[in-house]
Short mmCIF file of C-alpha atoms in Angstrom, two decimals:
data_model
loop_
_atom_site.label_atom_id
_atom_site.label_comp_id
_atom_site.label_asym_id
_atom_site.label_seq_id
_atom_site.Cartn_x
_atom_site.Cartn_y
_atom_site.Cartn_z
CA ILE A 1 12.03 -0.96 -44.09
CA LEU A 2 13.58 1.60 -41.77
CA GLY A 3 17.07 1.40 -43.24
CA ASN A 4 17.38 5.04 -44.28
CA VAL A 5 15.06 6.61 -41.74
CA ASP A 6 16.84 9.27 -39.68
CA SER A 7 14.25 9.88 -36.99
CA PRO A 8 14.76 10.07 -33.23
CA LEU A 9 12.82 6.82 -32.83
CA ALA A 10 15.04 5.00 -35.33
CA ARG A 11 18.17 6.29 -33.58
CA ALA A 12 16.80 5.24 -30.19
CA MET A 13 16.07 1.74 -31.50
CA ASP A 14 19.60 1.53 -32.92
CA VAL A 15 21.04 2.41 -29.51
CA VAL A 16 18.92 -0.23 -27.77
CA LEU A 17 19.77 -2.91 -30.34
CA ASP A 18 23.47 -2.07 -30.26
CA ALA A 19 23.49 -2.24 -26.45
CA SER A 20 21.82 -5.67 -26.50
CA VAL A 21 24.38 -7.31 -28.79
CA PRO A 22 26.71 -8.69 -26.07
CA HIS A 23 23.81 -10.08 -24.02
CA THR A 24 23.04 -13.19 -26.06
CA ALA A 25 21.57 -15.26 -23.23
CA ALA A 26 19.27 -12.45 -22.13
CA ARG A 27 18.04 -11.90 -25.69
CA TRP A 28 17.22 -15.60 -26.05
CA ALA A 29 15.49 -15.62 -22.67
CA VAL A 30 13.32 -12.63 -23.62
CA PHE A 31 12.52 -14.24 -26.97
CA ALA A 32 11.52 -17.52 -25.29
CA ALA A 33 9.36 -15.65 -22.77
CA VAL A 34 7.57 -13.76 -25.56
CA VAL A 35 6.94 -17.00 -27.46
CA VAL A 36 5.57 -18.70 -24.34
CA LEU A 37 3.31 -15.73 -23.59
CA TYR A 38 2.05 -15.72 -27.18
CA VAL A 39 1.31 -19.46 -27.11
CA VAL A 40 -0.53 -19.06 -23.79
CA ARG A 41 -2.56 -16.18 -25.23
CA VAL A 42 -3.51 -18.14 -28.34
CA THR A 43 -4.43 -21.16 -26.21
CA LEU A 44 -6.54 -19.20 -23.74
CA LEU A 45 -8.36 -17.19 -26.43
CA LYS A 46 -8.82 -20.31 -28.55
CA GLY A 47 -8.17 -18.25 -31.60
CA PHE A 48 -5.94 -15.51 -32.96
CA TYR A 49 -4.47 -17.99 -35.42
CA ILE A 50 -4.45 -15.51 -38.31
CA VAL A 51 -1.57 -13.64 -36.66
CA THR A 52 0.34 -16.89 -36.22
CA TYR A 53 -0.25 -17.67 -39.88
CA GLY A 54 0.93 -14.20 -40.85
CA ILE A 55 4.08 -14.53 -38.75
CA GLY A 56 4.77 -17.88 -40.41
CA ILE A 57 4.53 -16.32 -43.85
CA PHE A 58 6.51 -13.22 -42.85
CA ASN A 59 9.32 -15.12 -41.08
CA PRO A 60 11.35 -16.13 -44.18
CA PHE A 61 11.60 -12.47 -45.20
CA THR A 62 13.03 -11.17 -41.92
CA GLY A 63 16.55 -12.14 -42.95
CA GLU A 64 16.42 -9.48 -45.65
CA TRP A 65 16.02 -6.77 -43.03
CA SER A 66 18.85 -7.79 -40.74
CA ALA A 67 21.83 -5.49 -40.30
CA LYS A 68 24.48 -5.81 -42.99
CA ARG A 69 27.31 -3.69 -41.61
#
């Protein structure tokens, strides 16, 4: 989506993503923590399943937006 955007925000995100590349374990740890927090939130609210459903549908398409450099 933001492939050709040349905004300061897009450049800042590129810098952050490029800096995180060598830190594989930390990226997985942050991902696991976000998943756990999301599951806890869904469990405590006893709802919010529409977002989970949307993420499940959206997930197969995320590979199309990965960096191809």
